[in-house]
Short mmCIF file of N, CA and C in Angstrom, two decimals:
data_model
loop_
_atom_site.label_atom_id
_atom_site.label_comp_id
_atom_site.label_asym_id
_atom_site.label_seq_id
_atom_site.Cartn_x
_atom_site.Cartn_y
_atom_site.Cartn_z
N MET P 3 125.08 -25.98 -54.73
CA MET P 3 125.95 -26.64 -55.32
C MET P 3 127.44 -27.26 -54.33
N LYS P 4 127.45 -28.10 -53.62
CA LYS P 4 128.83 -28.39 -52.76
C LYS P 4 129.85 -28.16 -52.80
N VAL P 5 130.37 -28.00 -52.05
CA VAL P 5 132.06 -27.26 -52.46
C VAL P 5 132.84 -28.20 -53.01
N LYS P 6 131.99 -29.46 -52.56
CA LYS P 6 133.20 -30.84 -53.84
C LYS P 6 133.04 -30.46 -55.18
N ASP P 7 131.76 -30.20 -55.61
CA ASP P 7 131.44 -29.97 -56.75
C ASP P 7 132.03 -28.89 -57.40
N LEU P 8 132.23 -27.56 -56.87
CA LEU P 8 132.49 -26.51 -57.65
C LEU P 8 134.42 -26.79 -57.58
N CYS P 9 135.07 -27.89 -56.74
CA CYS P 9 136.22 -28.02 -56.94
C CYS P 9 136.69 -28.83 -57.84
N LEU P 10 135.54 -29.65 -58.09
CA LEU P 10 135.85 -30.38 -58.98
C LEU P 10 135.32 -30.06 -60.73
N ILE P 11 134.49 -29.06 -60.87
CA ILE P 11 134.35 -28.29 -61.91
C ILE P 11 135.40 -27.00 -62.26
N ALA P 12 136.11 -26.50 -61.30
CA ALA P 12 137.15 -25.80 -61.93
C ALA P 12 138.15 -26.70 -61.92
N ALA P 13 138.61 -27.79 -61.40
CA ALA P 13 139.53 -28.95 -61.92
C ALA P 13 139.14 -28.83 -62.99
N MET P 14 138.13 -29.64 -63.40
CA MET P 14 137.71 -30.06 -65.05
C MET P 14 138.09 -28.96 -65.92
N ALA P 15 137.62 -27.73 -65.83
CA ALA P 15 137.67 -26.54 -66.41
C ALA P 15 139.46 -26.54 -66.75
N ALA P 16 140.13 -26.57 -65.73
CA ALA P 16 141.21 -26.12 -65.64
C ALA P 16 141.93 -26.83 -66.64
N ILE P 17 141.75 -28.43 -66.34
CA ILE P 17 142.14 -29.58 -67.52
C ILE P 17 142.00 -29.07 -69.17
N GLU P 18 140.57 -28.83 -69.06
CA GLU P 18 140.24 -28.43 -70.46
C GLU P 18 141.16 -27.54 -70.90
N MET P 19 141.28 -26.12 -70.32
CA MET P 19 142.02 -25.26 -70.81
C MET P 19 143.37 -26.01 -71.02
N VAL P 20 143.78 -26.54 -70.44
CA VAL P 20 145.39 -27.03 -70.26
C VAL P 20 145.64 -27.80 -71.71
N VAL P 21 144.48 -28.88 -71.67
CA VAL P 21 144.27 -29.51 -73.08
C VAL P 21 144.13 -28.36 -74.51
N PHE P 22 142.90 -28.04 -74.36
CA PHE P 22 142.71 -26.90 -75.52
C PHE P 22 143.91 -26.13 -76.16
N THR P 23 144.53 -25.65 -74.91
CA THR P 23 146.30 -24.71 -74.99
C THR P 23 147.08 -25.60 -75.64
N SER P 24 147.26 -26.83 -74.80
CA SER P 24 148.51 -27.72 -75.41
C SER P 24 148.56 -28.43 -76.71
N PHE P 25 147.50 -28.88 -77.03
CA PHE P 25 147.21 -29.32 -78.72
C PHE P 25 146.64 -28.34 -79.21
N SER P 26 146.67 -26.94 -79.15
CA SER P 26 146.44 -26.44 -80.08
C SER P 26 147.34 -25.98 -81.08
N PHE P 27 148.69 -26.64 -81.12
CA PHE P 27 149.70 -26.40 -81.18
C PHE P 27 150.28 -27.87 -82.30
N VAL P 28 149.39 -28.88 -82.50
CA VAL P 28 149.42 -29.79 -82.74
C VAL P 28 148.67 -30.11 -84.12
N LEU P 29 148.74 -29.95 -85.17
CA LEU P 29 147.81 -29.92 -86.20
C LEU P 29 147.08 -31.41 -86.30
N TYR P 30 145.73 -30.90 -86.42
CA TYR P 30 144.74 -32.15 -86.41
C TYR P 30 144.72 -32.92 -85.03
N LEU P 31 145.46 -32.63 -84.17
CA LEU P 31 145.01 -33.40 -82.79
C LEU P 31 144.49 -32.52 -81.98
N GLU P 32 143.13 -32.50 -82.28
CA GLU P 32 142.56 -31.89 -81.27
C GLU P 32 141.56 -32.47 -80.36
N CYS P 33 142.18 -32.71 -78.93
CA CYS P 33 141.95 -33.85 -77.61
C CYS P 33 141.01 -32.53 -77.03
N ILE P 34 140.50 -31.70 -77.14
CA ILE P 34 139.31 -30.78 -76.33
C ILE P 34 137.94 -31.53 -76.33
N THR P 35 137.75 -32.05 -77.74
CA THR P 35 136.23 -32.99 -77.95
C THR P 35 136.75 -33.76 -77.05
N PHE P 36 137.33 -34.97 -77.44
CA PHE P 36 137.49 -36.14 -76.21
C PHE P 36 137.70 -35.73 -74.61
N THR P 37 138.25 -35.02 -74.44
CA THR P 37 138.33 -34.42 -72.86
C THR P 37 136.95 -34.13 -72.62
N ILE P 38 136.21 -33.38 -73.52
CA ILE P 38 134.66 -33.31 -72.85
C ILE P 38 134.09 -33.91 -73.29
N ILE P 39 134.03 -34.69 -73.86
CA ILE P 39 133.52 -36.56 -73.81
C ILE P 39 133.86 -37.22 -72.67
N LEU P 40 135.21 -37.31 -72.32
CA LEU P 40 135.26 -38.39 -71.06
C LEU P 40 134.52 -37.68 -69.87
N PHE P 41 134.70 -36.09 -69.71
CA PHE P 41 134.04 -35.80 -68.56
C PHE P 41 133.26 -36.39 -68.86
N ALA P 42 132.10 -35.83 -69.30
CA ALA P 42 130.49 -36.32 -69.73
C ALA P 42 130.32 -37.35 -69.75
N MET P 43 131.06 -38.30 -69.78
CA MET P 43 130.75 -39.73 -70.06
C MET P 43 131.12 -40.34 -68.26
N THR P 44 132.12 -39.46 -67.42
CA THR P 44 132.27 -39.82 -66.37
C THR P 44 131.57 -38.98 -64.61
N PHE P 45 131.11 -37.85 -65.01
CA PHE P 45 130.74 -37.26 -63.86
C PHE P 45 129.50 -36.93 -64.45
N THR P 46 128.61 -35.91 -63.53
CA THR P 46 127.26 -35.99 -63.68
C THR P 46 127.10 -34.69 -64.72
N ARG P 47 126.09 -34.84 -65.64
CA ARG P 47 125.63 -33.97 -66.46
C ARG P 47 126.09 -32.60 -66.23
N ASN P 48 125.60 -31.95 -64.85
CA ASN P 48 125.68 -30.55 -64.68
C ASN P 48 127.08 -30.18 -64.14
N GLN P 49 128.01 -31.09 -63.41
CA GLN P 49 129.24 -31.26 -63.66
C GLN P 49 130.21 -30.76 -65.02
N ALA P 50 129.77 -31.67 -65.64
CA ALA P 50 130.46 -31.35 -67.24
C ALA P 50 130.17 -30.21 -67.67
N VAL P 51 128.75 -29.78 -67.86
CA VAL P 51 128.22 -28.76 -68.53
C VAL P 51 128.72 -27.62 -68.03
N PHE P 52 128.79 -27.43 -66.81
CA PHE P 52 129.25 -26.25 -65.59
C PHE P 52 130.96 -26.41 -66.09
N ALA P 53 131.55 -27.26 -66.12
CA ALA P 53 132.91 -27.46 -66.63
C ALA P 53 133.23 -26.93 -67.93
N ALA P 54 132.68 -27.11 -68.84
CA ALA P 54 132.54 -26.82 -70.00
C ALA P 54 132.41 -25.47 -70.07
N ILE P 55 131.27 -24.75 -69.47
CA ILE P 55 131.03 -23.26 -69.46
C ILE P 55 132.25 -22.56 -68.68
N VAL P 56 132.78 -22.83 -67.71
CA VAL P 56 134.23 -22.15 -67.19
C VAL P 56 135.11 -22.19 -67.79
N PHE P 57 135.28 -23.19 -68.57
CA PHE P 57 136.62 -23.22 -69.45
C PHE P 57 136.35 -22.44 -70.40
N THR P 58 135.28 -22.34 -71.28
CA THR P 58 135.16 -21.66 -72.22
C THR P 58 135.28 -20.34 -72.04
N ILE P 59 134.84 -19.58 -70.55
CA ILE P 59 135.20 -18.23 -70.00
C ILE P 59 136.22 -18.15 -69.64
N LEU P 60 137.15 -18.90 -69.05
CA LEU P 60 138.81 -19.07 -69.50
C LEU P 60 139.30 -18.67 -70.27
N ASN P 61 138.93 -19.45 -71.89
CA ASN P 61 139.34 -18.91 -72.75
C ASN P 61 138.82 -17.88 -73.61
N LEU P 62 138.02 -17.43 -73.26
CA LEU P 62 137.11 -15.99 -74.07
C LEU P 62 138.28 -15.32 -73.01
N SER P 63 138.65 -15.00 -71.74
CA SER P 63 139.48 -14.29 -71.09
C SER P 63 141.12 -13.91 -71.80
N ILE P 64 141.62 -15.33 -72.15
CA ILE P 64 142.69 -15.52 -73.00
C ILE P 64 142.86 -15.26 -74.09
N GLN P 65 141.91 -15.77 -74.59
CA GLN P 65 142.02 -15.30 -76.34
C GLN P 65 141.10 -14.13 -76.76
N GLY P 66 140.06 -13.78 -75.94
CA GLY P 66 139.44 -12.35 -76.09
C GLY P 66 137.96 -12.71 -77.09
N VAL P 67 137.33 -11.77 -76.61
CA VAL P 67 136.21 -11.98 -77.22
C VAL P 67 135.89 -11.17 -78.72
N THR P 68 135.62 -12.65 -79.54
CA THR P 68 135.40 -12.43 -80.81
C THR P 68 134.09 -13.34 -80.45
N PRO P 69 133.72 -12.94 -82.34
CA PRO P 69 132.50 -13.92 -82.57
C PRO P 69 133.09 -15.24 -82.42
N TRP P 70 134.29 -15.55 -83.06
CA TRP P 70 134.65 -16.96 -83.14
C TRP P 70 135.08 -17.62 -81.96
N SER P 71 135.39 -16.97 -80.69
CA SER P 71 135.80 -17.48 -79.78
C SER P 71 134.49 -17.38 -78.94
N MET P 72 133.84 -16.63 -79.14
CA MET P 72 132.17 -16.81 -78.81
C MET P 72 131.61 -18.32 -79.08
N MET P 73 131.95 -18.49 -80.18
CA MET P 73 131.45 -19.93 -80.65
C MET P 73 131.59 -21.02 -79.43
N TYR P 74 132.84 -20.75 -78.94
CA TYR P 74 133.12 -22.07 -78.08
C TYR P 74 132.05 -22.19 -76.73
N CYS P 75 131.45 -21.05 -76.61
CA CYS P 75 130.43 -21.24 -75.44
C CYS P 75 129.15 -21.64 -75.86
N LEU P 76 129.48 -21.93 -77.12
CA LEU P 76 127.76 -22.58 -77.29
C LEU P 76 127.92 -24.05 -77.76
N ILE P 77 129.19 -24.36 -78.35
CA ILE P 77 129.84 -25.54 -79.01
C ILE P 77 130.18 -26.70 -77.67
N TYR P 78 131.50 -26.24 -77.13
CA TYR P 78 131.49 -27.33 -76.13
C TYR P 78 130.60 -27.94 -74.92
N PRO P 79 130.09 -26.58 -74.16
CA PRO P 79 128.72 -26.81 -73.24
C PRO P 79 127.64 -27.66 -73.68
N LEU P 80 126.77 -27.39 -74.98
CA LEU P 80 126.25 -28.07 -75.71
C LEU P 80 126.84 -29.80 -75.74
N TYR P 81 128.03 -29.48 -76.24
CA TYR P 81 128.83 -31.34 -76.60
C TYR P 81 128.67 -32.00 -75.13
N SER P 82 129.06 -31.13 -73.95
CA SER P 82 128.89 -31.88 -73.20
C SER P 82 127.36 -32.62 -72.43
N PHE P 83 126.51 -31.46 -72.97
CA PHE P 83 125.19 -31.78 -72.06
C PHE P 83 124.52 -33.15 -73.51
N LEU P 84 124.91 -32.82 -74.38
CA LEU P 84 124.59 -34.25 -75.30
C LEU P 84 125.52 -35.44 -75.01
N ILE P 85 126.30 -35.27 -74.87
CA ILE P 85 126.64 -36.72 -74.16
C ILE P 85 126.32 -37.36 -73.05
N ALA P 86 126.55 -36.34 -71.95
CA ALA P 86 125.63 -36.77 -71.36
C ALA P 86 124.88 -37.16 -70.70
N THR P 87 123.46 -36.88 -71.92
CA THR P 87 122.20 -37.21 -72.19
C THR P 87 122.30 -38.88 -72.76
N LEU P 88 123.52 -38.71 -73.45
CA LEU P 88 123.27 -39.97 -74.55
C LEU P 88 123.94 -41.05 -73.56
N ARG P 89 124.92 -40.75 -72.27
CA ARG P 89 125.59 -41.70 -72.15
C ARG P 89 124.94 -43.48 -71.31
N PRO P 90 123.90 -43.45 -71.21
CA PRO P 90 123.21 -44.84 -71.09
C PRO P 90 123.23 -45.81 -72.53
N PHE P 91 123.04 -44.96 -73.37
CA PHE P 91 123.40 -45.64 -74.40
C PHE P 91 124.89 -45.77 -75.07
N LEU P 92 125.54 -44.74 -74.87
CA LEU P 92 127.23 -44.69 -75.22
C LEU P 92 127.86 -45.79 -74.75
N ASN P 93 127.67 -45.91 -73.12
CA ASN P 93 128.07 -46.98 -72.13
C ASN P 93 128.16 -48.43 -72.97
N LYS P 94 127.14 -48.57 -73.92
CA LYS P 94 126.84 -50.03 -74.54
C LYS P 94 127.13 -49.70 -75.56
N HIS P 95 127.67 -48.83 -75.96
CA HIS P 95 128.03 -49.10 -77.57
C HIS P 95 128.94 -48.02 -78.09
N PHE P 96 130.20 -48.29 -77.46
CA PHE P 96 131.87 -47.74 -77.87
C PHE P 96 131.86 -47.36 -79.22
N LEU P 97 131.51 -48.02 -79.96
CA LEU P 97 132.11 -47.75 -81.66
C LEU P 97 130.98 -46.41 -81.84
N CYS P 98 129.60 -46.45 -81.36
CA CYS P 98 129.24 -44.90 -81.15
C CYS P 98 129.79 -43.82 -80.70
N LEU P 99 130.21 -44.31 -79.55
CA LEU P 99 131.38 -43.19 -78.90
C LEU P 99 132.04 -42.50 -79.75
N VAL P 100 132.90 -43.40 -79.87
CA VAL P 100 134.31 -42.98 -81.09
C VAL P 100 133.45 -42.32 -82.18
N PHE P 101 132.86 -42.89 -82.75
CA PHE P 101 132.06 -42.38 -84.22
C PHE P 101 131.79 -40.60 -83.75
N LEU P 102 130.65 -40.64 -82.81
CA LEU P 102 130.55 -39.45 -81.86
C LEU P 102 131.42 -38.59 -81.49
N CYS P 103 132.63 -38.83 -81.25
CA CYS P 103 134.03 -38.18 -80.74
C CYS P 103 134.13 -37.47 -82.21
N ALA P 104 134.43 -38.26 -83.62
CA ALA P 104 135.13 -38.05 -84.18
C ALA P 104 134.61 -37.26 -85.42
N LEU P 105 132.73 -37.43 -85.28
CA LEU P 105 131.95 -36.39 -85.76
C LEU P 105 132.07 -34.89 -84.71
N LEU P 106 131.83 -34.70 -83.71
CA LEU P 106 132.00 -33.47 -82.76
C LEU P 106 133.22 -33.04 -83.19
N SER P 107 134.59 -33.33 -83.23
CA SER P 107 135.53 -32.81 -83.25
C SER P 107 135.70 -32.20 -85.05
N PHE P 108 134.98 -33.07 -85.83
CA PHE P 108 135.26 -32.49 -87.31
C PHE P 108 134.03 -31.16 -87.39
N LEU P 109 132.54 -31.22 -86.47
CA LEU P 109 132.20 -30.31 -86.61
C LEU P 109 132.45 -28.77 -85.43
N SER P 110 133.73 -29.11 -84.45
CA SER P 110 133.83 -28.20 -84.15
C SER P 110 134.75 -27.18 -85.02
N GLY P 111 135.48 -27.85 -86.25
CA GLY P 111 136.38 -26.57 -86.72
C GLY P 111 135.15 -25.82 -87.80
N GLN P 112 134.21 -26.82 -88.12
CA GLN P 112 133.16 -26.11 -89.17
C GLN P 112 132.27 -25.22 -88.36
N LEU P 113 131.87 -25.40 -87.20
CA LEU P 113 130.89 -24.44 -86.30
C LEU P 113 131.59 -23.02 -85.97
N VAL P 114 132.89 -23.21 -85.89
CA VAL P 114 133.68 -22.16 -85.66
C VAL P 114 133.73 -21.17 -86.83
N GLN P 115 133.33 -21.52 -87.76
CA GLN P 115 133.52 -20.79 -88.98
C GLN P 115 132.17 -19.93 -89.49
N LEU P 116 131.12 -20.40 -88.65
CA LEU P 116 129.53 -19.82 -88.97
C LEU P 116 129.40 -18.40 -88.21
N PRO P 117 130.51 -18.00 -87.31
CA PRO P 117 130.06 -16.31 -87.49
C PRO P 117 130.63 -15.57 -88.52
N PHE P 118 131.27 -16.05 -89.52
CA PHE P 118 131.39 -15.44 -91.05
C PHE P 118 130.36 -14.90 -91.68
N MET P 119 129.19 -15.56 -91.31
CA MET P 119 128.23 -15.21 -91.71
C MET P 119 128.00 -13.52 -91.49
N LEU P 120 128.32 -13.15 -90.53
CA LEU P 120 128.61 -11.78 -90.36
C LEU P 120 128.84 -10.82 -90.98
N ILE P 121 130.00 -11.19 -91.66
CA ILE P 121 130.69 -10.80 -92.76
C ILE P 121 129.55 -11.29 -94.38
N SER P 122 129.95 -12.36 -94.79
CA SER P 122 128.83 -12.97 -95.87
C SER P 122 128.89 -14.01 -95.87
N LYS P 123 127.31 -14.32 -96.55
CA LYS P 123 127.55 -16.35 -97.16
C LYS P 123 128.43 -16.62 -97.78
N LYS P 124 128.85 -16.11 -98.67
CA LYS P 124 130.21 -16.61 -99.73
C LYS P 124 131.11 -16.95 -98.96
N VAL P 125 131.68 -15.70 -98.01
CA VAL P 125 132.69 -16.00 -97.24
C VAL P 125 132.77 -16.84 -96.15
N THR P 126 131.59 -17.19 -95.79
CA THR P 126 131.59 -18.10 -94.72
C THR P 126 131.50 -19.59 -95.56
N LEU P 127 130.90 -19.60 -96.98
CA LEU P 127 131.11 -21.09 -97.49
C LEU P 127 132.38 -21.16 -97.93
N LEU P 128 133.06 -20.23 -98.44
CA LEU P 128 134.50 -20.36 -98.50
C LEU P 128 135.68 -20.89 -97.39
N TYR P 129 134.62 -20.55 -96.24
CA TYR P 129 135.42 -20.92 -95.22
C TYR P 129 135.54 -22.37 -94.45
N ILE P 130 134.11 -22.49 -94.97
CA ILE P 130 133.54 -23.67 -94.83
C ILE P 130 134.09 -24.63 -95.52
N LEU P 131 134.47 -24.61 -96.70
CA LEU P 131 134.74 -25.48 -97.48
C LEU P 131 136.20 -25.54 -97.47
N SER P 132 136.90 -24.38 -96.97
CA SER P 132 138.65 -24.28 -96.99
C SER P 132 138.90 -25.10 -95.80
N GLY P 133 138.03 -24.86 -94.76
CA GLY P 133 137.76 -25.60 -93.62
C GLY P 133 137.73 -27.19 -93.72
N LEU P 134 137.52 -27.92 -94.62
CA LEU P 134 137.20 -29.14 -94.48
C LEU P 134 138.53 -30.18 -94.64
N GLN P 135 139.73 -29.14 -95.51
CA GLN P 135 140.97 -29.72 -95.72
C GLN P 135 141.74 -29.88 -93.62
N VAL P 136 140.99 -29.33 -93.06
CA VAL P 136 141.86 -29.31 -91.43
C VAL P 136 140.55 -30.15 -90.84
N SER P 137 139.28 -29.89 -90.95
CA SER P 137 138.42 -30.60 -90.06
C SER P 137 138.36 -32.47 -90.47
N ILE P 138 138.31 -32.38 -91.60
CA ILE P 138 138.17 -34.05 -92.01
C ILE P 138 139.62 -34.87 -91.40
N PRO P 139 140.76 -34.46 -91.52
CA PRO P 139 141.90 -34.96 -90.69
C PRO P 139 141.17 -35.08 -89.45
N GLN P 140 141.08 -33.69 -88.61
CA GLN P 140 141.09 -33.59 -87.43
C GLN P 140 139.93 -34.77 -86.97
N GLY P 141 138.88 -34.66 -87.41
CA GLY P 141 137.94 -35.99 -87.13
C GLY P 141 138.38 -37.07 -86.99
N ILE P 142 138.85 -37.80 -88.02
CA ILE P 142 139.58 -39.25 -87.90
C ILE P 142 140.51 -39.32 -87.12
N VAL P 143 141.77 -38.15 -86.88
CA VAL P 143 142.61 -38.50 -85.99
C VAL P 143 141.86 -38.62 -84.52
N SER P 144 140.59 -37.59 -84.28
CA SER P 144 139.97 -37.49 -82.97
C SER P 144 139.80 -38.96 -82.88
N GLY P 145 138.88 -39.71 -83.95
CA GLY P 145 138.23 -41.13 -83.40
C GLY P 145 139.30 -42.16 -83.49
N ILE P 146 140.29 -41.78 -84.12
CA ILE P 146 141.32 -43.30 -83.44
C ILE P 146 141.72 -42.48 -82.03
N PHE P 147 142.16 -41.81 -81.91
CA PHE P 147 142.55 -41.12 -80.66
C PHE P 147 141.75 -41.83 -79.65
N CYS P 148 140.29 -41.10 -79.53
CA CYS P 148 139.15 -41.91 -78.84
C CYS P 148 139.45 -43.36 -78.71
N PHE P 149 139.53 -43.97 -79.82
CA PHE P 149 139.63 -45.69 -79.71
C PHE P 149 140.52 -46.07 -79.09
N ILE P 150 141.84 -45.64 -79.18
CA ILE P 150 142.89 -45.87 -78.35
C ILE P 150 142.67 -45.78 -76.99
N CYS P 151 142.36 -44.18 -76.84
CA CYS P 151 142.65 -43.91 -75.24
C CYS P 151 141.60 -43.83 -74.39
N TYR P 152 140.56 -44.06 -74.97
CA TYR P 152 139.26 -43.60 -74.07
C TYR P 152 139.37 -44.55 -72.71
N LYS P 153 138.90 -45.81 -73.16
CA LYS P 153 138.61 -46.83 -72.47
C LYS P 153 139.92 -46.81 -71.31
N PRO P 154 141.18 -46.74 -71.11
CA PRO P 154 141.89 -46.83 -70.46
C PRO P 154 142.20 -45.47 -69.24
N VAL P 155 141.83 -44.64 -70.08
CA VAL P 155 141.87 -43.18 -69.44
C VAL P 155 140.57 -42.95 -68.38
N TYR P 156 139.21 -43.66 -69.04
CA TYR P 156 138.09 -43.58 -68.46
C TYR P 156 137.81 -44.44 -67.33
N ASN P 157 138.66 -45.89 -67.32
CA ASN P 157 138.63 -46.35 -66.21
C ASN P 157 139.31 -45.96 -64.63
N ILE P 158 140.58 -45.15 -65.55
CA ILE P 158 141.13 -44.36 -64.10
C ILE P 158 139.93 -43.27 -63.66
N LEU P 159 139.36 -42.47 -64.10
CA LEU P 159 138.66 -41.34 -64.04
C LEU P 159 137.67 -42.13 -63.12
N HIS P 160 136.87 -43.12 -63.76
CA HIS P 160 135.81 -43.92 -62.94
C HIS P 160 136.21 -44.47 -61.68
N ARG P 161 137.31 -45.14 -61.26
CA ARG P 161 137.63 -45.11 -60.20
C ARG P 161 137.78 -44.52 -59.10
N ILE P 162 138.51 -43.23 -59.65
CA ILE P 162 138.58 -42.16 -58.46
C ILE P 162 137.62 -41.53 -58.94
N GLU P 163 136.38 -41.51 -59.56
CA GLU P 163 134.89 -41.13 -58.94
C GLU P 163 134.50 -41.90 -57.91
N THR P 164 134.20 -43.15 -58.37
CA THR P 164 133.62 -44.25 -57.61
C THR P 164 134.46 -43.78 -55.92
N ARG P 165 135.64 -43.84 -56.32
CA ARG P 165 136.21 -43.77 -54.67
C ARG P 165 135.81 -42.42 -53.90
N ASN P 166 135.87 -41.70 -54.47
CA ASN P 166 135.28 -40.33 -53.91
C ASN P 166 133.48 -40.29 -53.31
N LEU P 167 132.92 -40.98 -54.04
CA LEU P 167 131.50 -41.12 -53.63
C LEU P 167 131.17 -41.83 -52.53
N HIS P 168 132.21 -43.00 -51.84
CA HIS P 168 132.28 -43.20 -50.92
C HIS P 168 132.68 -42.73 -49.75
#
């Protein structure tokens, strides 16, 4: 890996950490999924996935290692990989990208509940059902946020990235 890639990955992970931490205080506004998608659509698959991995390691070091925080180690790198793989299709179908952002944001809230299965299937089901009251509006808000903010922010990042290639 080149030094430029390592620096970019570190910067992206730091931005993801700031976004995750800053917006966690605003109910229903979950911007980390949008940020993960934006980076996966702008940069290479390896850069986006490694940034998500570094972000989740940073997150673990701050939040502590719990089954719930460990879920982020699976969720966000997989989201980066999925989006980067689907990039050719998503570049042509903006509304699919918006829908996917909403869906993945919704799923983030639900997938984090899975470690409760270590305790009990009934407890997990209760947490998933009670989590719907947050996850559904969170998905809707993320979709709207993506619809409004994706193109302007992507255009800026894309211009920066294409300048760096030359």
